[in-house]
Amino acid sequence: MKFLDQAKVYIKSGSGGAGAVSFLREKFVEFGGPDGGNGGRGGDVIAECADGLNTLIDFRYQQHFRAGTGVHGMGKNRTGADGEDVVLRVPVGTQIFEEDQETLIADFTEVGQRIVLLKGGNGGFGNAYFKTSSNQAPRRANPGQEGVEKGIWLRLKLIADAGLVGQPNAGKSTFLSAVSAAKPKIADYPFTTLHPNLGVVRIGEREFVLADIPGLIEGASEGIGIGDRFLGHIERCGVLIHLIDGTNEDVAHTYDAVRYELAAYADVLAEKPEIVVLNKVDALTPDELKAKVKALKKVSKGEIRLVSGATGQGVEQVLYDVLNVLDAEKAEKEQAERRKTEEKWTP
């Protein structure tokens, strides 16, 4: 299935049905009178977070969604049927924006969430509604209210616990395939990964979701390469695994270049917990390894994990590091919630 993480669609709610002008005329009924029914209500446009979807590809082939029009009212006080609603089924992680691409309408993070994007127009009143003691034969009825139309943007941000970042050919796809059942494309040329991949990592009795995104190069924030729009898929991650190709001449510069692009995209990415991993250590001599670890420690100011995605060396330790960070964040959130609850109920 082709991966699509952004789409523009046009939606329109249904118009209400018109009220009817009608009078009762029956042979054996002495007194007639107005009996025009009301029009039915127009259908709503609804967005729903559905299970089993992981891309917005359906919206590539259909961009226009129109809810049903309400049925007109009829004689004998018959109210018209309501128009049929139209439902946009989107995957978990979808955000819906107004046409300006800045105003957030909804953010779906759980299956089953629903929101009414546009309400259908009300049906018009029939002439029976306007009957009064002083106007017993009204000959007027209201038309139905018109539906509303607008364009919206759908933007998908994958739900993952951890994200892999690094320059092209750093070994991210190899790492993902080594720790999960995912089968990303792996080749010896840059940008083999053109769209994000997800894999479920099982370590011990625990598991978490790992996202692999296309490689970042210098100038990605300015549109060089394939840009940086795909970085939105790791905004929800709890921790970043920063993979650095150990065969690069200047690993410190490589690290700084990726960190710069993360900060240029959003502060939230630059502030996320990070596990720095020097990959492909099986291709380095002991002296080269020592020099590159020293250079990385100087710029990252943290512990450096040594890994070989091809042989599996050091991979398990990185996975346990991820779990430790996720557990610490979860504990911190729970503590903050307890503190808020205590403050709420403290007199």
Short mmCIF file of C-alpha atoms in Angstrom, two decimals:
data_model
loop_
_atom_site.label_atom_id
_atom_site.label_comp_id
_atom_site.label_asym_id
_atom_site.label_seq_id
_atom_site.Cartn_x
_atom_site.Cartn_y
_atom_site.Cartn_z
CA MET A 1 0.00 0.00 0.00
CA LYS A 2 1.35 3.43 -0.92
CA PHE A 3 2.06 5.61 2.12
CA LEU A 4 0.30 8.98 2.14
CA ASP A 5 0.51 11.23 5.19
CA GLN A 6 -1.15 14.43 3.96
CA ALA A 7 -4.27 15.12 1.94
CA LYS A 8 -6.66 17.97 1.24
CA VAL A 9 -10.36 17.16 1.02
CA TYR A 10 -13.51 19.18 0.42
CA ILE A 11 -16.54 18.57 2.58
CA LYS A 12 -20.14 19.80 2.43
CA SER A 13 -22.96 19.20 4.87
CA GLY A 14 -26.43 18.42 3.60
CA SER A 15 -29.06 21.09 3.05
CA GLY A 16 -32.33 20.84 4.94
CA GLY A 17 -35.53 19.90 3.14
CA ALA A 18 -38.19 22.55 2.46
CA GLY A 19 -41.44 22.68 4.41
CA ALA A 20 -44.67 21.90 2.58
CA VAL A 21 -47.72 24.06 1.94
CA SER A 22 -50.70 21.76 2.06
CA PHE A 23 -54.32 21.77 3.21
CA LEU A 24 -56.44 18.85 4.34
CA ARG A 25 -59.16 18.05 1.82
CA GLU A 26 -61.17 14.94 2.62
CA LYS A 27 -64.76 14.26 1.65
CA PHE A 28 -66.10 13.36 5.08
CA VAL A 29 -63.92 15.69 7.16
CA GLU A 30 -65.89 18.81 7.99
CA PHE A 31 -63.00 21.05 8.98
CA GLY A 32 -59.78 20.94 6.95
CA GLY A 33 -56.86 23.23 7.58
CA PRO A 34 -53.11 23.38 6.98
CA ASP A 35 -51.27 20.05 7.20
CA GLY A 36 -47.92 20.75 5.53
CA GLY A 37 -45.07 18.88 7.22
CA ASN A 38 -41.56 20.07 8.02
CA GLY A 39 -38.53 19.30 5.90
CA GLY A 40 -35.92 16.80 7.04
CA ARG A 41 -32.56 17.86 8.45
CA GLY A 42 -29.46 17.72 6.24
CA GLY A 43 -26.75 15.15 6.95
CA ASP A 44 -23.63 15.91 8.99
CA VAL A 45 -20.01 15.46 7.94
CA ILE A 46 -18.26 13.37 10.61
CA ALA A 47 -14.63 12.31 11.07
CA GLU A 48 -14.00 9.03 12.89
CA CYS A 49 -10.77 7.40 14.05
CA ALA A 50 -10.91 3.83 12.72
CA ASP A 51 -8.86 0.73 13.44
CA GLY A 52 -6.94 -1.09 10.70
CA LEU A 53 -5.81 2.04 8.82
CA ASN A 54 -2.22 3.32 8.69
CA THR A 55 -2.23 5.75 5.75
CA LEU A 56 -4.41 8.43 4.13
CA ILE A 57 -4.20 6.77 0.71
CA ASP A 58 -8.01 6.52 0.44
CA PHE A 59 -8.17 10.30 0.20
CA ARG A 60 -5.91 10.28 -2.86
CA TYR A 61 -8.76 8.83 -4.92
CA GLN A 62 -11.68 10.69 -3.35
CA GLN A 63 -11.38 14.30 -2.27
CA HIS A 64 -15.03 15.42 -2.23
CA PHE A 65 -17.47 14.34 0.48
CA ARG A 66 -21.09 15.53 0.49
CA ALA A 67 -23.69 14.61 3.07
CA GLY A 68 -27.26 13.83 2.01
CA THR A 69 -29.97 16.48 1.57
CA GLY A 70 -33.03 16.35 3.80
CA VAL A 71 -36.30 15.25 2.15
CA HIS A 72 -38.98 17.93 1.68
CA GLY A 73 -42.01 17.90 3.93
CA MET A 74 -45.33 16.59 2.61
CA GLY A 75 -49.03 16.89 3.24
CA LYS A 76 -50.86 15.11 6.07
CA ASN A 77 -48.23 16.50 8.47
CA ARG A 78 -45.54 14.20 7.10
CA THR A 79 -42.02 15.28 8.04
CA GLY A 80 -39.29 14.62 5.49
CA ALA A 81 -36.54 12.11 6.25
CA ASP A 82 -33.17 13.41 7.47
CA GLY A 83 -30.25 13.41 5.04
CA GLU A 84 -27.63 10.68 5.33
CA ASP A 85 -24.44 11.53 7.24
CA VAL A 86 -21.06 11.05 5.57
CA VAL A 87 -18.19 9.66 7.68
CA LEU A 88 -14.49 10.20 6.97
CA ARG A 89 -12.59 7.21 8.40
CA VAL A 90 -9.02 8.17 9.33
CA PRO A 91 -6.16 6.28 11.03
CA VAL A 92 -4.90 6.82 14.56
CA GLY A 93 -2.57 9.83 14.71
CA THR A 94 -4.48 11.95 12.18
CA GLN A 95 -4.77 15.67 12.72
CA ILE A 96 -7.41 17.75 10.96
CA PHE A 97 -6.66 21.39 10.11
CA GLU A 98 -8.61 24.23 8.58
CA GLU A 99 -7.71 25.29 5.06
CA ASP A 100 -5.03 27.65 6.43
CA GLN A 101 -3.13 24.50 7.61
CA GLU A 102 -2.58 26.12 11.02
CA THR A 103 -5.90 26.01 12.88
CA LEU A 104 -6.23 22.57 14.48
CA ILE A 105 -9.77 21.14 14.44
CA ALA A 106 -9.16 17.66 15.85
CA ASP A 107 -6.31 15.37 16.90
CA PHE A 108 -7.19 11.66 16.89
CA THR A 109 -5.06 9.56 19.22
CA GLU A 110 -7.46 6.69 20.03
CA VAL A 111 -9.67 4.40 17.98
CA GLY A 112 -13.34 5.35 18.22
CA GLN A 113 -12.93 9.11 18.59
CA ARG A 114 -15.47 11.07 16.54
CA ILE A 115 -16.09 14.71 15.75
CA VAL A 116 -18.73 16.51 13.72
CA LEU A 117 -16.88 18.67 11.21
CA LEU A 118 -19.96 20.27 9.65
CA LYS A 119 -23.56 20.14 10.81
CA GLY A 120 -26.35 19.70 8.30
CA GLY A 121 -28.86 22.46 7.64
CA ASN A 122 -32.16 22.47 9.52
CA GLY A 123 -35.32 21.53 7.66
CA GLY A 124 -37.86 24.24 6.85
CA PHE A 125 -41.20 24.53 8.66
CA GLY A 126 -44.36 23.53 6.85
CA ASN A 127 -47.46 25.71 6.85
CA ALA A 128 -48.99 23.68 9.71
CA TYR A 129 -46.32 25.17 11.98
CA PHE A 130 -47.55 28.72 11.32
CA LYS A 131 -51.20 28.05 12.15
CA THR A 132 -52.53 30.37 14.89
CA SER A 133 -55.93 31.39 16.17
CA SER A 134 -55.75 34.53 14.06
CA ASN A 135 -54.19 32.88 11.00
CA GLN A 136 -55.88 29.56 10.54
CA ALA A 137 -54.93 29.09 6.89
CA PRO A 138 -51.30 30.13 6.47
CA ARG A 139 -49.94 29.79 2.96
CA ARG A 140 -46.28 30.02 3.76
CA ALA A 141 -43.50 27.53 4.46
CA ASN A 142 -39.78 27.90 5.07
CA PRO A 143 -37.12 26.60 2.71
CA GLY A 144 -34.48 24.33 4.19
CA GLN A 145 -31.25 25.78 5.52
CA GLU A 146 -28.35 25.48 3.11
CA GLY A 147 -25.44 23.18 3.90
CA VAL A 148 -21.94 24.48 4.61
CA GLU A 149 -18.92 23.76 2.40
CA LYS A 150 -15.19 24.11 3.06
CA GLY A 151 -11.80 22.53 2.50
CA ILE A 152 -9.77 20.82 5.23
CA TRP A 153 -6.32 19.26 5.51
CA LEU A 154 -5.68 15.80 6.93
CA ARG A 155 -2.20 15.21 8.31
CA LEU A 156 -1.02 11.88 9.68
CA LYS A 157 1.54 11.64 12.49
CA LEU A 158 2.45 8.07 13.32
CA ILE A 159 1.98 6.84 16.87
CA ALA A 160 5.31 5.38 18.00
CA ASP A 161 7.12 5.12 21.33
CA ALA A 162 10.61 5.64 19.89
CA GLY A 163 11.99 7.08 16.66
CA LEU A 164 15.15 6.42 14.65
CA VAL A 165 16.94 9.51 13.33
CA GLY A 166 20.19 9.99 11.48
CA GLN A 167 21.69 10.77 8.11
CA PRO A 168 21.07 8.58 5.04
CA ASN A 169 22.87 5.21 5.12
CA ALA A 170 23.36 5.40 8.89
CA GLY A 171 21.84 1.92 9.20
CA LYS A 172 18.38 2.88 10.51
CA SER A 173 16.46 0.44 8.30
CA THR A 174 18.93 -2.36 9.11
CA PHE A 175 18.48 -1.64 12.81
CA LEU A 176 14.67 -1.70 12.48
CA SER A 177 14.72 -5.00 10.58
CA ALA A 178 17.09 -6.49 13.19
CA VAL A 179 14.88 -5.69 16.20
CA SER A 180 11.40 -6.16 14.70
CA ALA A 181 9.50 -8.08 12.05
CA ALA A 182 9.37 -5.00 9.79
CA LYS A 183 10.90 -5.41 6.32
CA PRO A 184 12.02 -1.93 5.21
CA LYS A 185 13.94 -1.46 1.98
CA ILE A 186 17.71 -1.76 2.55
CA ALA A 187 20.31 -0.77 -0.07
CA ASP A 188 23.78 0.79 -0.30
CA TYR A 189 22.65 4.15 -1.68
CA PRO A 190 21.15 7.22 0.04
CA PHE A 191 17.40 7.72 0.59
CA THR A 192 16.36 4.09 0.26
CA THR A 193 13.72 4.98 2.89
CA LEU A 194 11.28 7.42 1.30
CA HIS A 195 8.46 7.09 3.83
CA PRO A 196 8.28 6.16 7.52
CA ASN A 197 8.20 2.51 8.61
CA LEU A 198 6.87 1.09 11.86
CA GLY A 199 7.96 -2.03 13.72
CA VAL A 200 6.94 -3.63 17.01
CA VAL A 201 10.01 -4.37 19.12
CA ARG A 202 9.82 -7.17 21.71
CA ILE A 203 12.48 -7.25 24.40
CA GLY A 204 12.08 -9.55 27.39
CA GLU A 205 8.39 -9.48 28.30
CA ARG A 206 7.96 -5.92 27.07
CA GLU A 207 7.30 -4.37 23.70
CA PHE A 208 7.21 -0.91 22.12
CA VAL A 209 6.66 0.63 18.68
CA LEU A 210 9.70 1.92 16.79
CA ALA A 211 9.48 4.34 13.84
CA ASP A 212 12.12 4.63 11.09
CA ILE A 213 12.04 7.86 9.07
CA PRO A 214 13.99 8.97 5.97
CA GLY A 215 17.53 10.21 6.51
CA LEU A 216 18.25 13.83 7.34
CA ILE A 217 20.92 15.76 5.47
CA GLU A 218 22.28 19.26 5.96
CA GLY A 219 19.81 21.80 4.63
CA ALA A 220 16.77 19.52 4.95
CA SER A 221 14.92 22.33 6.73
CA GLU A 222 15.48 24.43 3.59
CA GLY A 223 14.11 21.75 1.28
CA ILE A 224 17.37 20.03 0.32
CA GLY A 225 17.04 16.31 -0.30
CA ILE A 226 13.50 15.19 0.48
CA GLY A 227 13.00 17.91 3.07
CA ASP A 228 11.98 17.50 6.69
CA ARG A 229 8.19 17.23 6.60
CA PHE A 230 8.37 13.58 7.63
CA LEU A 231 9.81 14.65 11.01
CA GLY A 232 6.21 15.15 12.13
CA HIS A 233 5.98 11.37 12.46
CA ILE A 234 8.33 11.36 15.45
CA GLU A 235 6.81 14.32 17.29
CA ARG A 236 4.80 11.94 19.46
CA CYS A 237 7.77 9.67 20.29
CA GLY A 238 8.97 9.47 23.87
CA VAL A 239 12.65 9.01 22.94
CA LEU A 240 14.88 9.33 19.87
CA ILE A 241 17.56 6.82 18.87
CA HIS A 242 20.19 8.87 17.06
CA LEU A 243 22.16 6.51 14.79
CA ILE A 244 25.51 7.69 13.48
CA ASP A 245 27.46 5.85 10.79
CA GLY A 246 30.78 4.90 12.37
CA THR A 247 32.48 4.84 8.95
CA ASN A 248 31.94 8.59 8.50
CA GLU A 249 35.12 10.65 8.65
CA ASP A 250 33.72 13.34 10.99
CA VAL A 251 31.13 11.78 13.30
CA ALA A 252 30.92 14.92 15.44
CA HIS A 253 29.89 17.04 12.45
CA THR A 254 27.36 14.38 11.44
CA TYR A 255 25.82 14.49 14.92
CA ASP A 256 25.65 18.31 14.96
CA ALA A 257 24.10 18.42 11.48
CA VAL A 258 21.21 16.14 12.45
CA ARG A 259 20.66 17.96 15.75
CA TYR A 260 20.49 21.27 13.89
CA GLU A 261 17.81 19.97 11.53
CA LEU A 262 15.75 18.63 14.43
CA ALA A 263 15.87 21.99 16.20
CA ALA A 264 15.08 23.86 12.97
CA TYR A 265 11.92 21.77 12.54
CA ALA A 266 10.52 22.11 16.08
CA ASP A 267 11.79 22.76 19.59
CA VAL A 268 9.85 19.74 20.82
CA LEU A 269 12.15 17.43 18.83
CA ALA A 270 15.33 19.08 20.05
CA GLU A 271 14.16 18.67 23.67
CA LYS A 272 13.27 14.98 23.47
CA PRO A 273 15.41 12.40 25.33
CA GLU A 274 18.09 11.02 23.04
CA ILE A 275 20.13 7.83 22.92
CA VAL A 276 23.28 8.37 20.85
CA VAL A 277 24.34 5.22 19.02
CA LEU A 278 27.52 4.74 17.00
CA ASN A 279 26.59 2.16 14.38
CA LYS A 280 28.71 -0.12 12.15
CA VAL A 281 31.41 -0.51 14.80
CA ASP A 282 32.30 -3.91 13.31
CA ALA A 283 33.92 -2.03 10.40
CA LEU A 284 36.25 0.04 12.66
CA THR A 285 39.67 -0.67 14.10
CA PRO A 286 40.11 -0.26 17.90
CA ASP A 287 41.99 3.03 17.42
CA GLU A 288 39.36 4.45 15.06
CA LEU A 289 36.60 3.41 17.45
CA LYS A 290 38.27 5.06 20.42
CA ALA A 291 38.81 8.34 18.56
CA LYS A 292 35.24 8.52 17.26
CA VAL A 293 33.68 7.72 20.62
CA LYS A 294 35.76 10.49 22.19
CA ALA A 295 34.66 12.99 19.50
CA LEU A 296 30.98 12.05 19.94
CA LYS A 297 31.12 12.33 23.71
CA LYS A 298 32.51 15.83 23.40
CA VAL A 299 29.64 17.13 21.26
CA SER A 300 26.76 15.07 22.69
CA LYS A 301 27.86 15.33 26.35
CA GLY A 302 26.39 11.90 27.07
CA GLU A 303 26.95 8.17 26.96
CA ILE A 304 27.64 6.60 23.55
CA ARG A 305 26.25 3.17 22.73
CA LEU A 306 28.27 1.00 20.35
CA VAL A 307 26.18 -1.06 17.94
CA SER A 308 26.40 -3.15 14.81
CA GLY A 309 23.00 -3.60 13.19
CA ALA A 310 24.42 -6.23 10.85
CA THR A 311 25.87 -8.48 13.58
CA GLY A 312 23.52 -7.55 16.43
CA GLN A 313 26.31 -6.30 18.70
CA GLY A 314 25.02 -3.91 21.39
CA VAL A 315 21.48 -3.82 20.00
CA GLU A 316 19.83 -5.33 23.07
CA GLN A 317 21.37 -2.71 25.38
CA VAL A 318 19.92 0.11 23.26
CA LEU A 319 16.46 -1.46 23.47
CA TYR A 320 16.66 -1.67 27.27
CA ASP A 321 17.78 1.98 27.33
CA VAL A 322 14.63 2.88 25.40
CA LEU A 323 12.43 1.04 27.92
CA ASN A 324 14.18 2.81 30.82
CA VAL A 325 13.50 6.23 29.30
CA LEU A 326 9.87 5.37 28.53
CA ASP A 327 9.32 4.05 32.06
CA ALA A 328 10.86 7.18 33.58
CA GLU A 329 8.61 9.43 31.48
CA LYS A 330 5.54 7.40 32.42
CA ALA A 331 6.38 7.63 36.12
CA GLU A 332 6.93 11.37 35.81
CA LYS A 333 3.55 11.87 34.13
CA GLU A 334 1.77 9.78 36.77
CA GLN A 335 3.44 11.78 39.54
CA ALA A 336 2.40 15.06 37.89
CA GLU A 337 -1.21 13.85 37.62
CA ARG A 338 -1.25 12.79 41.27
CA ARG A 339 0.11 16.19 42.25
CA LYS A 340 -2.64 17.94 40.28
CA THR A 341 -5.30 15.76 41.90
CA GLU A 342 -3.95 16.48 45.38
CA GLU A 343 -3.88 20.22 44.71
CA LYS A 344 -7.45 20.08 43.41
CA TRP A 345 -8.81 18.45 46.56
CA THR A 346 -6.59 20.22 49.10
CA PRO A 347 -8.64 22.92 50.90
#
